[in-house]
Each structure stands twice: as C-alpha cells, then as structure tokens.
mmCIF file with all atom_site columns, C-alpha atoms in Angstrom:
data_model
loop_
_atom_site.group_PDB
_atom_site.id
_atom_site.type_symbol
_atom_site.label_atom_id
_atom_site.label_alt_id
_atom_site.label_comp_id
_atom_site.label_asym_id
_atom_site.label_entity_id
_atom_site.label_seq_id
_atom_site.pdbx_PDB_ins_code
_atom_site.Cartn_x
_atom_site.Cartn_y
_atom_site.Cartn_z
_atom_site.occupancy
_atom_site.B_iso_or_equiv
_atom_site.pdbx_formal_charge
_atom_site.auth_seq_id
_atom_site.auth_comp_id
_atom_site.auth_asym_id
_atom_site.auth_atom_id
_atom_site.pdbx_PDB_model_num
ATOM 1   C CA . UNK F 1 1   ? 15.849  6.135   3.815   1.00 43.00 ? 1279 UNK F CA 1
ATOM 2   C CA . UNK F 1 2   ? 13.700  5.510   6.887   1.00 60.00 ? 1280 UNK F CA 1
ATOM 3   C CA . UNK F 1 3   ? 15.320  3.305   9.545   1.00 73.00 ? 1281 UNK F CA 1
ATOM 4   C CA . UNK F 1 4   ? 13.540  0.003   10.167  1.00 89.00 ? 1282 UNK F CA 1
ATOM 5   C CA . UNK F 1 5   ? 12.747  -1.000  13.752  1.00 95.00 ? 1283 UNK F CA 1
ATOM 6   C CA . UNK F 1 6   ? 13.317  -4.659  14.639  1.00 96.00 ? 1284 UNK F CA 1
ATOM 7   C CA . UNK F 1 7   ? 12.176  -6.338  17.857  1.00 97.00 ? 1285 UNK F CA 1
ATOM 8   C CA . UNK F 1 8   ? 14.268  -9.298  19.057  1.00 97.00 ? 1286 UNK F CA 1
ATOM 9   C CA . UNK F 1 9   ? 12.441  -11.533 21.539  1.00 97.00 ? 1287 UNK F CA 1
ATOM 10  C CA . UNK F 1 10  ? 14.830  -14.182 22.885  1.00 96.00 ? 1288 UNK F CA 1
ATOM 11  C CA . UNK F 1 11  ? 15.419  -15.454 26.438  1.00 95.00 ? 1289 UNK F CA 1
ATOM 12  C CA . UNK F 1 12  ? 19.042  -16.441 25.722  1.00 94.00 ? 1290 UNK F CA 1
ATOM 13  C CA . UNK F 1 13  ? 20.888  -13.191 26.397  1.00 94.00 ? 1291 UNK F CA 1
ATOM 14  C CA . UNK F 1 14  ? 23.968  -14.212 24.410  1.00 94.00 ? 1292 UNK F CA 1
ATOM 15  C CA . UNK F 1 15  ? 21.938  -14.963 21.275  1.00 93.00 ? 1293 UNK F CA 1
ATOM 16  C CA . UNK F 1 16  ? 19.844  -11.829 21.766  1.00 94.00 ? 1294 UNK F CA 1
ATOM 17  C CA . UNK F 1 17  ? 22.892  -9.602  22.093  1.00 94.00 ? 1295 UNK F CA 1
ATOM 18  C CA . UNK F 1 18  ? 24.584  -11.217 19.097  1.00 93.00 ? 1296 UNK F CA 1
ATOM 19  C CA . UNK F 1 19  ? 21.535  -10.655 16.885  1.00 94.00 ? 1297 UNK F CA 1
ATOM 20  C CA . UNK F 1 20  ? 21.227  -7.087  18.161  1.00 95.00 ? 1298 UNK F CA 1
ATOM 21  C CA . UNK F 1 21  ? 24.870  -6.243  17.393  1.00 94.00 ? 1299 UNK F CA 1
ATOM 22  C CA . UNK F 1 22  ? 24.634  -7.582  13.860  1.00 92.00 ? 1300 UNK F CA 1
ATOM 23  C CA . UNK F 1 23  ? 21.302  -5.864  13.112  1.00 94.00 ? 1301 UNK F CA 1
ATOM 24  C CA . UNK F 1 24  ? 22.619  -2.529  14.389  1.00 93.00 ? 1302 UNK F CA 1
ATOM 25  C CA . UNK F 1 25  ? 25.721  -2.897  12.234  1.00 91.00 ? 1303 UNK F CA 1
ATOM 26  C CA . UNK F 1 26  ? 23.388  -3.158  9.229   1.00 89.00 ? 1304 UNK F CA 1
ATOM 27  C CA . UNK F 1 27  ? 21.590  0.058   10.134  1.00 91.00 ? 1305 UNK F CA 1
ATOM 28  C CA . UNK F 1 28  ? 18.554  -1.270  12.007  1.00 94.00 ? 1306 UNK F CA 1
ATOM 29  C CA . UNK F 1 29  ? 17.101  0.193   15.196  1.00 95.00 ? 1307 UNK F CA 1
ATOM 30  C CA . UNK F 1 30  ? 16.817  -2.763  17.606  1.00 96.00 ? 1308 UNK F CA 1
ATOM 31  C CA . UNK F 1 31  ? 14.509  -3.340  20.577  1.00 97.00 ? 1309 UNK F CA 1
ATOM 32  C CA . UNK F 1 32  ? 14.947  -6.283  22.962  1.00 96.00 ? 1310 UNK F CA 1
ATOM 33  C CA . UNK F 1 33  ? 12.735  -8.509  25.078  1.00 97.00 ? 1311 UNK F CA 1
ATOM 34  C CA . UNK F 1 34  ? 13.521  -11.625 27.119  1.00 96.00 ? 1312 UNK F CA 1
ATOM 35  C CA . UNK F 1 35  ? 10.095  -13.271 26.717  1.00 96.00 ? 1313 UNK F CA 1
ATOM 36  C CA . UNK F 1 36  ? 6.710   -12.844 25.068  1.00 96.00 ? 1314 UNK F CA 1
ATOM 37  C CA . UNK F 1 37  ? 5.244   -10.684 27.821  1.00 97.00 ? 1315 UNK F CA 1
ATOM 38  C CA . UNK F 1 38  ? 8.112   -8.191  27.551  1.00 97.00 ? 1316 UNK F CA 1
ATOM 39  C CA . UNK F 1 39  ? 7.844   -8.338  23.765  1.00 96.00 ? 1317 UNK F CA 1
ATOM 40  C CA . UNK F 1 40  ? 4.153   -7.372  23.790  1.00 96.00 ? 1318 UNK F CA 1
ATOM 41  C CA . UNK F 1 41  ? 4.920   -4.456  26.116  1.00 96.00 ? 1319 UNK F CA 1
ATOM 42  C CA . UNK F 1 42  ? 7.521   -3.159  23.646  1.00 97.00 ? 1320 UNK F CA 1
ATOM 43  C CA . UNK F 1 43  ? 4.931   -3.324  20.865  1.00 96.00 ? 1321 UNK F CA 1
ATOM 44  C CA . UNK F 1 44  ? 2.592   -1.088  22.862  1.00 94.00 ? 1322 UNK F CA 1
ATOM 45  C CA . UNK F 1 45  ? 5.236   1.638   23.103  1.00 95.00 ? 1323 UNK F CA 1
ATOM 46  C CA . UNK F 1 46  ? 7.264   1.429   19.894  1.00 95.00 ? 1324 UNK F CA 1
ATOM 47  C CA . UNK F 1 47  ? 6.622   1.273   16.163  1.00 93.00 ? 1325 UNK F CA 1
ATOM 48  C CA . UNK F 1 48  ? 8.012   -2.085  15.036  1.00 95.00 ? 1326 UNK F CA 1
ATOM 49  C CA . UNK F 1 49  ? 8.492   -3.156  11.408  1.00 94.00 ? 1327 UNK F CA 1
ATOM 50  C CA . UNK F 1 50  ? 9.649   -6.741  12.003  1.00 96.00 ? 1328 UNK F CA 1
ATOM 51  C CA . UNK F 1 51  ? 9.938   -9.113  14.976  1.00 97.00 ? 1329 UNK F CA 1
ATOM 52  C CA . UNK F 1 52  ? 12.384  -11.980 15.503  1.00 97.00 ? 1330 UNK F CA 1
ATOM 53  C CA . UNK F 1 53  ? 10.752  -14.287 18.049  1.00 96.00 ? 1331 UNK F CA 1
ATOM 54  C CA . UNK F 1 54  ? 12.185  -17.381 19.725  1.00 94.00 ? 1332 UNK F CA 1
ATOM 55  C CA . UNK F 1 55  ? 9.718   -20.263 20.114  1.00 91.00 ? 1333 UNK F CA 1
ATOM 56  C CA . UNK F 1 56  ? 10.817  -21.621 23.513  1.00 90.00 ? 1334 UNK F CA 1
ATOM 57  C CA . UNK F 1 57  ? 10.681  -18.888 26.186  1.00 93.00 ? 1335 UNK F CA 1
ATOM 58  C CA . UNK F 1 58  ? 9.492   -18.663 29.797  1.00 92.00 ? 1336 UNK F CA 1
ATOM 59  C CA . UNK F 1 59  ? 6.223   -16.987 30.853  1.00 93.00 ? 1337 UNK F CA 1
ATOM 60  C CA . UNK F 1 60  ? 4.913   -16.500 27.298  1.00 94.00 ? 1338 UNK F CA 1
ATOM 61  C CA . UNK F 1 61  ? 6.419   -18.521 24.454  1.00 93.00 ? 1339 UNK F CA 1
ATOM 62  C CA . UNK F 1 62  ? 6.851   -17.385 20.856  1.00 92.00 ? 1340 UNK F CA 1
ATOM 63  C CA . UNK F 1 63  ? 3.808   -19.258 19.548  1.00 92.00 ? 1341 UNK F CA 1
ATOM 64  C CA . UNK F 1 64  ? 1.410   -17.592 21.983  1.00 93.00 ? 1342 UNK F CA 1
ATOM 65  C CA . UNK F 1 65  ? 3.069   -14.204 21.588  1.00 95.00 ? 1343 UNK F CA 1
ATOM 66  C CA . UNK F 1 66  ? 2.672   -14.377 17.805  1.00 94.00 ? 1344 UNK F CA 1
ATOM 67  C CA . UNK F 1 67  ? -0.989  -15.347 18.163  1.00 93.00 ? 1345 UNK F CA 1
ATOM 68  C CA . UNK F 1 68  ? -1.573  -12.311 20.379  1.00 94.00 ? 1346 UNK F CA 1
ATOM 69  C CA . UNK F 1 69  ? 0.280   -9.793  18.228  1.00 94.00 ? 1347 UNK F CA 1
ATOM 70  C CA . UNK F 1 70  ? -1.439  -10.965 15.036  1.00 91.00 ? 1348 UNK F CA 1
ATOM 71  C CA . UNK F 1 71  ? -4.680  -9.585  16.464  1.00 89.00 ? 1349 UNK F CA 1
ATOM 72  C CA . UNK F 1 72  ? -3.296  -6.051  16.074  1.00 92.00 ? 1350 UNK F CA 1
ATOM 73  C CA . UNK F 1 73  ? -0.194  -6.042  13.853  1.00 92.00 ? 1351 UNK F CA 1
ATOM 74  C CA . UNK F 1 74  ? 0.625   -7.230  10.332  1.00 90.00 ? 1352 UNK F CA 1
ATOM 75  C CA . UNK F 1 75  ? 4.425   -6.713  10.241  1.00 93.00 ? 1353 UNK F CA 1
ATOM 76  C CA . UNK F 1 76  ? 6.601   -9.762  9.456   1.00 94.00 ? 1354 UNK F CA 1
ATOM 77  C CA . UNK F 1 77  ? 7.503   -12.250 12.197  1.00 95.00 ? 1355 UNK F CA 1
ATOM 78  C CA . UNK F 1 78  ? 10.555  -14.516 11.888  1.00 95.00 ? 1356 UNK F CA 1
ATOM 79  C CA . UNK F 1 79  ? 10.626  -17.389 14.378  1.00 92.00 ? 1357 UNK F CA 1
ATOM 80  C CA . UNK F 1 80  ? 13.797  -18.867 15.864  1.00 92.00 ? 1358 UNK F CA 1
ATOM 81  C CA . UNK F 1 81  ? 13.568  -22.591 16.512  1.00 86.00 ? 1359 UNK F CA 1
ATOM 82  C CA . UNK F 1 82  ? 15.795  -25.460 17.549  1.00 82.00 ? 1360 UNK F CA 1
ATOM 83  C CA . UNK F 1 83  ? 15.835  -28.530 15.300  1.00 71.00 ? 1361 UNK F CA 1
ATOM 84  C CA . UNK F 1 84  ? 13.891  -30.462 17.936  1.00 65.00 ? 1362 UNK F CA 1
ATOM 85  C CA . UNK F 1 85  ? 10.991  -27.954 17.685  1.00 64.00 ? 1363 UNK F CA 1
ATOM 86  C CA . UNK F 1 86  ? 9.793   -28.989 14.202  1.00 68.00 ? 1364 UNK F CA 1
ATOM 87  C CA . UNK F 1 87  ? 6.146   -29.293 15.279  1.00 69.00 ? 1365 UNK F CA 1
ATOM 88  C CA . UNK F 1 88  ? 6.215   -25.888 16.981  1.00 70.00 ? 1366 UNK F CA 1
ATOM 89  C CA . UNK F 1 89  ? 7.846   -24.395 13.888  1.00 70.00 ? 1367 UNK F CA 1
ATOM 90  C CA . UNK F 1 90  ? 4.997   -25.600 11.652  1.00 77.00 ? 1368 UNK F CA 1
ATOM 91  C CA . UNK F 1 91  ? 2.471   -24.350 14.199  1.00 78.00 ? 1369 UNK F CA 1
ATOM 92  C CA . UNK F 1 92  ? 4.181   -20.968 14.235  1.00 72.00 ? 1370 UNK F CA 1
ATOM 93  C CA . UNK F 1 93  ? 3.819   -20.607 10.464  1.00 79.00 ? 1371 UNK F CA 1
ATOM 94  C CA . UNK F 1 94  ? 0.191   -21.671 10.675  1.00 80.00 ? 1372 UNK F CA 1
ATOM 95  C CA . UNK F 1 95  ? -0.740  -19.042 13.266  1.00 83.00 ? 1373 UNK F CA 1
ATOM 96  C CA . UNK F 1 96  ? 0.875   -16.094 11.512  1.00 85.00 ? 1374 UNK F CA 1
ATOM 97  C CA . UNK F 1 97  ? 4.681   -16.246 11.462  1.00 90.00 ? 1375 UNK F CA 1
ATOM 98  C CA . UNK F 1 98  ? 6.165   -15.393 8.061   1.00 91.00 ? 1376 UNK F CA 1
ATOM 99  C CA . UNK F 1 99  ? 9.441   -17.305 8.196   1.00 92.00 ? 1377 UNK F CA 1
ATOM 100 C CA . UNK F 1 100 ? 11.691  -19.284 10.529  1.00 89.00 ? 1378 UNK F CA 1
ATOM 101 C CA . UNK F 1 101 ? 15.398  -19.746 11.126  1.00 90.00 ? 1379 UNK F CA 1
ATOM 102 C CA . UNK F 1 102 ? 16.750  -22.885 12.744  1.00 89.00 ? 1380 UNK F CA 1
ATOM 103 C CA . UNK F 1 103 ? 19.398  -22.636 15.458  1.00 88.00 ? 1381 UNK F CA 1
ATOM 104 C CA . UNK F 1 104 ? 22.309  -22.518 15.135  1.00 88.00 ? 1382 UNK F CA 1
ATOM 105 C CA . UNK F 1 105 ? 22.233  -19.942 12.330  1.00 90.00 ? 1383 UNK F CA 1
ATOM 106 C CA . UNK F 1 106 ? 24.751  -17.598 10.750  1.00 91.00 ? 1384 UNK F CA 1
ATOM 107 C CA . UNK F 1 107 ? 24.276  -13.822 10.915  1.00 88.00 ? 1385 UNK F CA 1
ATOM 108 C CA . UNK F 1 108 ? 24.223  -13.693 7.090   1.00 91.00 ? 1386 UNK F CA 1
ATOM 109 C CA . UNK F 1 109 ? 21.374  -16.215 6.931   1.00 91.00 ? 1387 UNK F CA 1
ATOM 110 C CA . UNK F 1 110 ? 19.298  -14.260 9.447   1.00 92.00 ? 1388 UNK F CA 1
ATOM 111 C CA . UNK F 1 111 ? 19.961  -10.945 7.689   1.00 91.00 ? 1389 UNK F CA 1
ATOM 112 C CA . UNK F 1 112 ? 18.921  -12.423 4.332   1.00 92.00 ? 1390 UNK F CA 1
ATOM 113 C CA . UNK F 1 113 ? 15.578  -13.452 5.871   1.00 92.00 ? 1391 UNK F CA 1
ATOM 114 C CA . UNK F 1 114 ? 15.139  -10.064 7.589   1.00 94.00 ? 1392 UNK F CA 1
ATOM 115 C CA . UNK F 1 115 ? 15.851  -8.118  4.398   1.00 91.00 ? 1393 UNK F CA 1
ATOM 116 C CA . UNK F 1 116 ? 13.560  -10.321 2.321   1.00 91.00 ? 1394 UNK F CA 1
ATOM 117 C CA . UNK F 1 117 ? 10.626  -9.997  4.721   1.00 92.00 ? 1395 UNK F CA 1
ATOM 118 C CA . UNK F 1 118 ? 11.033  -6.228  5.044   1.00 91.00 ? 1396 UNK F CA 1
ATOM 119 C CA . UNK F 1 119 ? 11.072  -5.819  1.252   1.00 89.00 ? 1397 UNK F CA 1
ATOM 120 C CA . UNK F 1 120 ? 7.809   -7.730  1.003   1.00 86.00 ? 1398 UNK F CA 1
ATOM 121 C CA . UNK F 1 121 ? 6.290   -5.727  3.845   1.00 86.00 ? 1399 UNK F CA 1
ATOM 122 C CA . UNK F 1 122 ? 7.262   -2.402  2.245   1.00 83.00 ? 1400 UNK F CA 1
ATOM 123 C CA . UNK F 1 123 ? 5.656   -3.441  -1.055  1.00 80.00 ? 1401 UNK F CA 1
ATOM 124 C CA . UNK F 1 124 ? 2.523   -4.550  0.814   1.00 77.00 ? 1402 UNK F CA 1
ATOM 125 C CA . UNK F 1 125 ? 2.283   -1.193  2.625   1.00 75.00 ? 1403 UNK F CA 1
ATOM 126 C CA . UNK F 1 126 ? 2.887   0.738   -0.605  1.00 70.00 ? 1404 UNK F CA 1
ATOM 127 C CA . UNK F 1 127 ? -0.063  -1.026  -2.199  1.00 68.00 ? 1405 UNK F CA 1
ATOM 128 C CA . UNK F 1 128 ? -2.261  -0.048  0.744   1.00 64.00 ? 1406 UNK F CA 1
ATOM 129 C CA . UNK F 1 129 ? -1.135  3.580   0.780   1.00 60.00 ? 1407 UNK F CA 1
ATOM 130 C CA . UNK F 1 130 ? -3.532  6.049   -0.805  1.00 58.00 ? 1408 UNK F CA 1
ATOM 131 C CA . UNK F 1 131 ? -2.370  7.198   -4.224  1.00 62.00 ? 1409 UNK F CA 1
ATOM 132 C CA . UNK F 1 132 ? -3.393  10.852  -4.292  1.00 70.00 ? 1410 UNK F CA 1
ATOM 133 C CA . UNK F 1 133 ? -2.356  11.431  -7.901  1.00 85.00 ? 1411 UNK F CA 1
ATOM 134 C CA . UNK F 1 134 ? -4.050  8.343   -9.320  1.00 86.00 ? 1412 UNK F CA 1
ATOM 135 C CA . UNK F 1 135 ? -7.803  8.453   -9.794  1.00 89.00 ? 1413 UNK F CA 1
ATOM 136 C CA . UNK F 1 136 ? -9.665  5.177   -10.274 1.00 89.00 ? 1414 UNK F CA 1
ATOM 137 C CA . UNK F 1 137 ? -13.343 5.007   -11.191 1.00 92.00 ? 1415 UNK F CA 1
ATOM 138 C CA . UNK F 1 138 ? -14.269 1.430   -11.992 1.00 90.00 ? 1416 UNK F CA 1
ATOM 139 C CA . UNK F 1 139 ? -12.023 0.399   -14.896 1.00 91.00 ? 1417 UNK F CA 1
ATOM 140 C CA . UNK F 1 140 ? -11.085 4.006   -15.688 1.00 94.00 ? 1418 UNK F CA 1
ATOM 141 C CA . UNK F 1 141 ? -7.703  5.108   -14.305 1.00 92.00 ? 1419 UNK F CA 1
ATOM 142 C CA . UNK F 1 142 ? -6.065  8.531   -14.616 1.00 94.00 ? 1420 UNK F CA 1
ATOM 143 C CA . UNK F 1 143 ? -2.477  9.021   -13.473 1.00 91.00 ? 1421 UNK F CA 1
ATOM 144 C CA . UNK F 1 144 ? -1.624  12.696  -12.927 1.00 90.00 ? 1422 UNK F CA 1
ATOM 145 C CA . UNK F 1 145 ? 2.093   11.978  -12.450 1.00 86.00 ? 1423 UNK F CA 1
ATOM 146 C CA . UNK F 1 146 ? 2.519   10.317  -15.842 1.00 90.00 ? 1424 UNK F CA 1
ATOM 147 C CA . UNK F 1 147 ? -0.453  12.052  -17.558 1.00 92.00 ? 1425 UNK F CA 1
ATOM 148 C CA . UNK F 1 148 ? -1.728  8.644   -18.649 1.00 93.00 ? 1426 UNK F CA 1
ATOM 149 C CA . UNK F 1 149 ? -5.278  7.343   -18.992 1.00 95.00 ? 1427 UNK F CA 1
ATOM 150 C CA . UNK F 1 150 ? -6.349  3.725   -19.251 1.00 94.00 ? 1428 UNK F CA 1
ATOM 151 C CA . UNK F 1 151 ? -9.625  1.813   -19.379 1.00 94.00 ? 1429 UNK F CA 1
ATOM 152 C CA . UNK F 1 152 ? -9.613  -1.793  -18.164 1.00 91.00 ? 1430 UNK F CA 1
ATOM 153 C CA . UNK F 1 153 ? -5.814  -1.708  -18.386 1.00 90.00 ? 1431 UNK F CA 1
ATOM 154 C CA . UNK F 1 154 ? -5.739  -0.515  -21.993 1.00 92.00 ? 1432 UNK F CA 1
ATOM 155 C CA . UNK F 1 155 ? -4.050  2.867   -22.640 1.00 93.00 ? 1433 UNK F CA 1
ATOM 156 C CA . UNK F 1 156 ? -6.197  5.696   -24.035 1.00 95.00 ? 1434 UNK F CA 1
ATOM 157 C CA . UNK F 1 157 ? -4.717  8.571   -26.048 1.00 94.00 ? 1435 UNK F CA 1
ATOM 158 C CA . UNK F 1 158 ? -6.340  11.936  -25.302 1.00 95.00 ? 1436 UNK F CA 1
ATOM 159 C CA . UNK F 1 159 ? -5.527  15.438  -26.474 1.00 94.00 ? 1437 UNK F CA 1
ATOM 160 C CA . UNK F 1 160 ? -4.332  17.855  -23.746 1.00 93.00 ? 1438 UNK F CA 1
ATOM 161 C CA . UNK F 1 161 ? -7.765  19.528  -23.581 1.00 94.00 ? 1439 UNK F CA 1
ATOM 162 C CA . UNK F 1 162 ? -9.601  16.188  -23.465 1.00 96.00 ? 1440 UNK F CA 1
ATOM 163 C CA . UNK F 1 163 ? -7.295  15.060  -20.663 1.00 96.00 ? 1441 UNK F CA 1
ATOM 164 C CA . UNK F 1 164 ? -7.941  18.236  -18.623 1.00 95.00 ? 1442 UNK F CA 1
ATOM 165 C CA . UNK F 1 165 ? -11.704 17.909  -18.990 1.00 96.00 ? 1443 UNK F CA 1
ATOM 166 C CA . UNK F 1 166 ? -11.681 14.226  -18.034 1.00 97.00 ? 1444 UNK F CA 1
ATOM 167 C CA . UNK F 1 167 ? -9.367  14.867  -15.077 1.00 95.00 ? 1445 UNK F CA 1
ATOM 168 C CA . UNK F 1 168 ? -11.616 17.656  -13.761 1.00 96.00 ? 1446 UNK F CA 1
ATOM 169 C CA . UNK F 1 169 ? -14.658 15.395  -13.844 1.00 96.00 ? 1447 UNK F CA 1
ATOM 170 C CA . UNK F 1 170 ? -12.843 12.309  -12.529 1.00 94.00 ? 1448 UNK F CA 1
ATOM 171 C CA . UNK F 1 171 ? -11.493 14.164  -9.493  1.00 92.00 ? 1449 UNK F CA 1
ATOM 172 C CA . UNK F 1 172 ? -15.102 14.933  -8.556  1.00 93.00 ? 1450 UNK F CA 1
ATOM 173 C CA . UNK F 1 173 ? -17.078 11.755  -9.350  1.00 93.00 ? 1451 UNK F CA 1
ATOM 174 C CA . UNK F 1 174 ? -20.826 12.248  -9.137  1.00 93.00 ? 1452 UNK F CA 1
ATOM 175 C CA . UNK F 1 175 ? -20.633 16.041  -9.270  1.00 95.00 ? 1453 UNK F CA 1
ATOM 176 C CA . UNK F 1 176 ? -22.303 17.739  -12.245 1.00 96.00 ? 1454 UNK F CA 1
ATOM 177 C CA . UNK F 1 177 ? -20.310 20.492  -13.996 1.00 96.00 ? 1455 UNK F CA 1
ATOM 178 C CA . UNK F 1 178 ? -21.967 22.959  -16.350 1.00 95.00 ? 1456 UNK F CA 1
ATOM 179 C CA . UNK F 1 179 ? -20.371 23.628  -19.727 1.00 94.00 ? 1457 UNK F CA 1
ATOM 180 C CA . UNK F 1 180 ? -19.515 27.144  -18.515 1.00 94.00 ? 1458 UNK F CA 1
ATOM 181 C CA . UNK F 1 181 ? -17.724 25.847  -15.404 1.00 95.00 ? 1459 UNK F CA 1
ATOM 182 C CA . UNK F 1 182 ? -15.780 23.241  -17.380 1.00 95.00 ? 1460 UNK F CA 1
ATOM 183 C CA . UNK F 1 183 ? -14.718 25.886  -19.893 1.00 94.00 ? 1461 UNK F CA 1
ATOM 184 C CA . UNK F 1 184 ? -13.584 28.360  -17.234 1.00 93.00 ? 1462 UNK F CA 1
ATOM 185 C CA . UNK F 1 185 ? -11.732 25.680  -15.233 1.00 93.00 ? 1463 UNK F CA 1
ATOM 186 C CA . UNK F 1 186 ? -9.935  24.200  -18.242 1.00 92.00 ? 1464 UNK F CA 1
ATOM 187 C CA . UNK F 1 187 ? -9.223  27.290  -20.351 1.00 92.00 ? 1465 UNK F CA 1
ATOM 188 C CA . UNK F 1 188 ? -8.778  29.601  -17.342 1.00 90.00 ? 1466 UNK F CA 1
ATOM 189 C CA . UNK F 1 189 ? -10.867 32.348  -18.961 1.00 89.00 ? 1467 UNK F CA 1
ATOM 190 C CA . UNK F 1 190 ? -14.441 33.593  -19.067 1.00 89.00 ? 1468 UNK F CA 1
ATOM 191 C CA . UNK F 1 191 ? -16.753 31.271  -20.990 1.00 82.00 ? 1469 UNK F CA 1
ATOM 192 C CA . UNK F 1 192 ? -18.150 32.919  -24.130 1.00 81.00 ? 1470 UNK F CA 1
ATOM 193 C CA . UNK F 1 193 ? -18.926 30.021  -26.490 1.00 81.00 ? 1471 UNK F CA 1
ATOM 194 C CA . UNK F 1 194 ? -19.208 26.621  -24.795 1.00 85.00 ? 1472 UNK F CA 1
ATOM 195 C CA . UNK F 1 195 ? -20.219 24.604  -27.893 1.00 88.00 ? 1473 UNK F CA 1
ATOM 196 C CA . UNK F 1 196 ? -16.663 23.255  -27.976 1.00 91.00 ? 1474 UNK F CA 1
ATOM 197 C CA . UNK F 1 197 ? -17.261 21.440  -24.679 1.00 93.00 ? 1475 UNK F CA 1
ATOM 198 C CA . UNK F 1 198 ? -19.908 19.234  -26.288 1.00 92.00 ? 1476 UNK F CA 1
ATOM 199 C CA . UNK F 1 199 ? -17.479 18.293  -29.060 1.00 94.00 ? 1477 UNK F CA 1
ATOM 200 C CA . UNK F 1 200 ? -14.686 17.428  -26.625 1.00 95.00 ? 1478 UNK F CA 1
ATOM 201 C CA . UNK F 1 201 ? -17.029 15.368  -24.444 1.00 95.00 ? 1479 UNK F CA 1
ATOM 202 C CA . UNK F 1 202 ? -18.166 13.412  -27.501 1.00 94.00 ? 1480 UNK F CA 1
ATOM 203 C CA . UNK F 1 203 ? -14.542 12.735  -28.453 1.00 95.00 ? 1481 UNK F CA 1
ATOM 204 C CA . UNK F 1 204 ? -13.667 11.627  -24.905 1.00 96.00 ? 1482 UNK F CA 1
ATOM 205 C CA . UNK F 1 205 ? -16.622 9.230   -24.910 1.00 95.00 ? 1483 UNK F CA 1
ATOM 206 C CA . UNK F 1 206 ? -15.505 7.706   -28.204 1.00 95.00 ? 1484 UNK F CA 1
ATOM 207 C CA . UNK F 1 207 ? -12.159 6.922   -26.573 1.00 96.00 ? 1485 UNK F CA 1
ATOM 208 C CA . UNK F 1 208 ? -13.107 5.744   -23.066 1.00 96.00 ? 1486 UNK F CA 1
ATOM 209 C CA . UNK F 1 209 ? -16.540 4.157   -23.522 1.00 95.00 ? 1487 UNK F CA 1
ATOM 210 C CA . UNK F 1 210 ? -17.168 0.643   -24.786 1.00 92.00 ? 1488 UNK F CA 1
ATOM 211 C CA . UNK F 1 211 ? -20.536 1.875   -26.062 1.00 93.00 ? 1489 UNK F CA 1
ATOM 212 C CA . UNK F 1 212 ? -20.411 5.683   -26.455 1.00 90.00 ? 1490 UNK F CA 1
ATOM 213 C CA . UNK F 1 213 ? -24.198 5.849   -27.028 1.00 90.00 ? 1491 UNK F CA 1
ATOM 214 C CA . UNK F 1 214 ? -24.775 4.110   -23.704 1.00 92.00 ? 1492 UNK F CA 1
ATOM 215 C CA . UNK F 1 215 ? -21.896 5.524   -21.617 1.00 93.00 ? 1493 UNK F CA 1
ATOM 216 C CA . UNK F 1 216 ? -20.721 3.948   -18.401 1.00 93.00 ? 1494 UNK F CA 1
ATOM 217 C CA . UNK F 1 217 ? -18.488 6.777   -17.210 1.00 95.00 ? 1495 UNK F CA 1
ATOM 218 C CA . UNK F 1 218 ? -19.094 10.165  -18.836 1.00 96.00 ? 1496 UNK F CA 1
ATOM 219 C CA . UNK F 1 219 ? -22.775 11.040  -18.466 1.00 94.00 ? 1497 UNK F CA 1
ATOM 220 C CA . UNK F 1 220 ? -24.879 13.983  -19.626 1.00 93.00 ? 1498 UNK F CA 1
ATOM 221 C CA . UNK F 1 221 ? -27.305 15.493  -17.152 1.00 93.00 ? 1499 UNK F CA 1
ATOM 222 C CA . UNK F 1 222 ? -29.697 17.127  -19.596 1.00 90.00 ? 1500 UNK F CA 1
ATOM 223 C CA . UNK F 1 223 ? -30.076 20.856  -19.164 1.00 89.00 ? 1501 UNK F CA 1
ATOM 224 C CA . UNK F 1 224 ? -27.410 20.941  -16.445 1.00 93.00 ? 1502 UNK F CA 1
ATOM 225 C CA . UNK F 1 225 ? -24.050 19.619  -17.620 1.00 94.00 ? 1503 UNK F CA 1
ATOM 226 C CA . UNK F 1 226 ? -21.704 16.633  -17.417 1.00 96.00 ? 1504 UNK F CA 1
ATOM 227 C CA . UNK F 1 227 ? -20.384 14.264  -14.767 1.00 95.00 ? 1505 UNK F CA 1
ATOM 228 C CA . UNK F 1 228 ? -18.317 11.153  -14.244 1.00 95.00 ? 1506 UNK F CA 1
ATOM 229 C CA . UNK F 1 229 ? -20.631 8.508   -12.819 1.00 92.00 ? 1507 UNK F CA 1
ATOM 230 C CA . UNK F 1 230 ? -19.557 7.017   -9.499  1.00 86.00 ? 1508 UNK F CA 1
ATOM 231 C CA . UNK F 1 231 ? -18.785 3.306   -9.811  1.00 82.00 ? 1509 UNK F CA 1
ATOM 232 C CA . UNK F 1 232 ? -19.749 0.779   -7.145  1.00 63.00 ? 1510 UNK F CA 1
#
C-alpha cells in the first residue's frame, strides 16, 4: 500500500511534534511547517495527500494559506482551531477546508478525521483516473475486465463473437471497419465468407439499440463497412 504524505502546519512546536509522532506511528510520512509561508514552500517540493493546518499562526495564518493552496491543490485540509476561533473555523470551511478539529484534541480523534478524509480523497482520485479497460460511448459501456456490456445501466447479454465484434468497434469509435477486417480480427484467420458479419451485426443491434432500424451506436457505412458512432 502506498504511504500517504501528511503536512502538519502548526506554530506550536510541542503540538506539531506530538501530531507528527502519532502520525508516523500509524505509518504516515510527515512533513512539518511552523507557519503558512513554510507550509506553501513544502507543497512546492513534496507530494502531499493531506494537510493539517492551524488557524492562528504568524506571518501567514491557516485561513490565508488554505485560500492560496486551493488555487493549485485539491487534497483534504483539516484545520486546527481553538474554541475561541469559531468564526475563523466557519470561514476556513467556506474557503476550502474539509474538516476541523478543536483544541485540545485526542490523537485518536485527529487520526479518525485524517483516515476519513484520506478515504474520501482516494475514492475521488479513483473516479478521476482513466479506466483503460472500460469503454464508454454515450450510454454504451463495455468492461473488458468483467466481459460485461450495458446500455444506459441495463446489462446486455451477448454471445462471445458478438462481444468481440462490439469490443473491436467500440475501442475505435468513428473508425469504419470492413467486413473482411472484422472477420480477420475476430476469427484470427483469412476472411473467405463474410456474410456472417452482417448477421452478427444485426443481432448486436437488436440487443444494444433502442430502435435497431434507426441505430444510435452501431452504424453501417454503405459499401464500406461498420462503425461505432462517436457520441458527443
């Protein structure tokens, strides 16, 4: 499992060291800064997955630091605030902080917040990551890992040959394939009689198209071949 990098920005050295010791004991890589200016410098050099930022600090406070970092970074920010800083705490959440912990706090409370925010961040990043084995064309989705096809969220049952033909076309949306090329790609042999391609295409249309006679996805280019239409 990849180690998460946490930045602790706190001018009170005792609190900063205490948070650092506990985070490291839980397997986190920890970076330190005594104020917002130092914290922003760390961000320029290191890959950070979560920041714990005190509100009241000299030179550059936590509110202004969070405003600056939100221009470039989307990782979670947990603010540390004293009970007397209620207004600043609300302001911090409004300008981009994800959570806050009120001083004094227990290490277990802080770790629960850290773990929760990192879980959410990981899920967010996973959704953004390109899914190389999942092909989406409008409402049509083909998952190579599970060999599943769906249209508008509804599962579609295809034969192995139908699946291979559809996958070939879907991986190259907009490109026209001749019957001969489809046959040779799918059957892995020289095309002799390609009439079967027309039959398979008709069957695929019956399964994936709302109106097979006026197809949205699988189109015929007369005299040339077949293609999956690109979807806007």
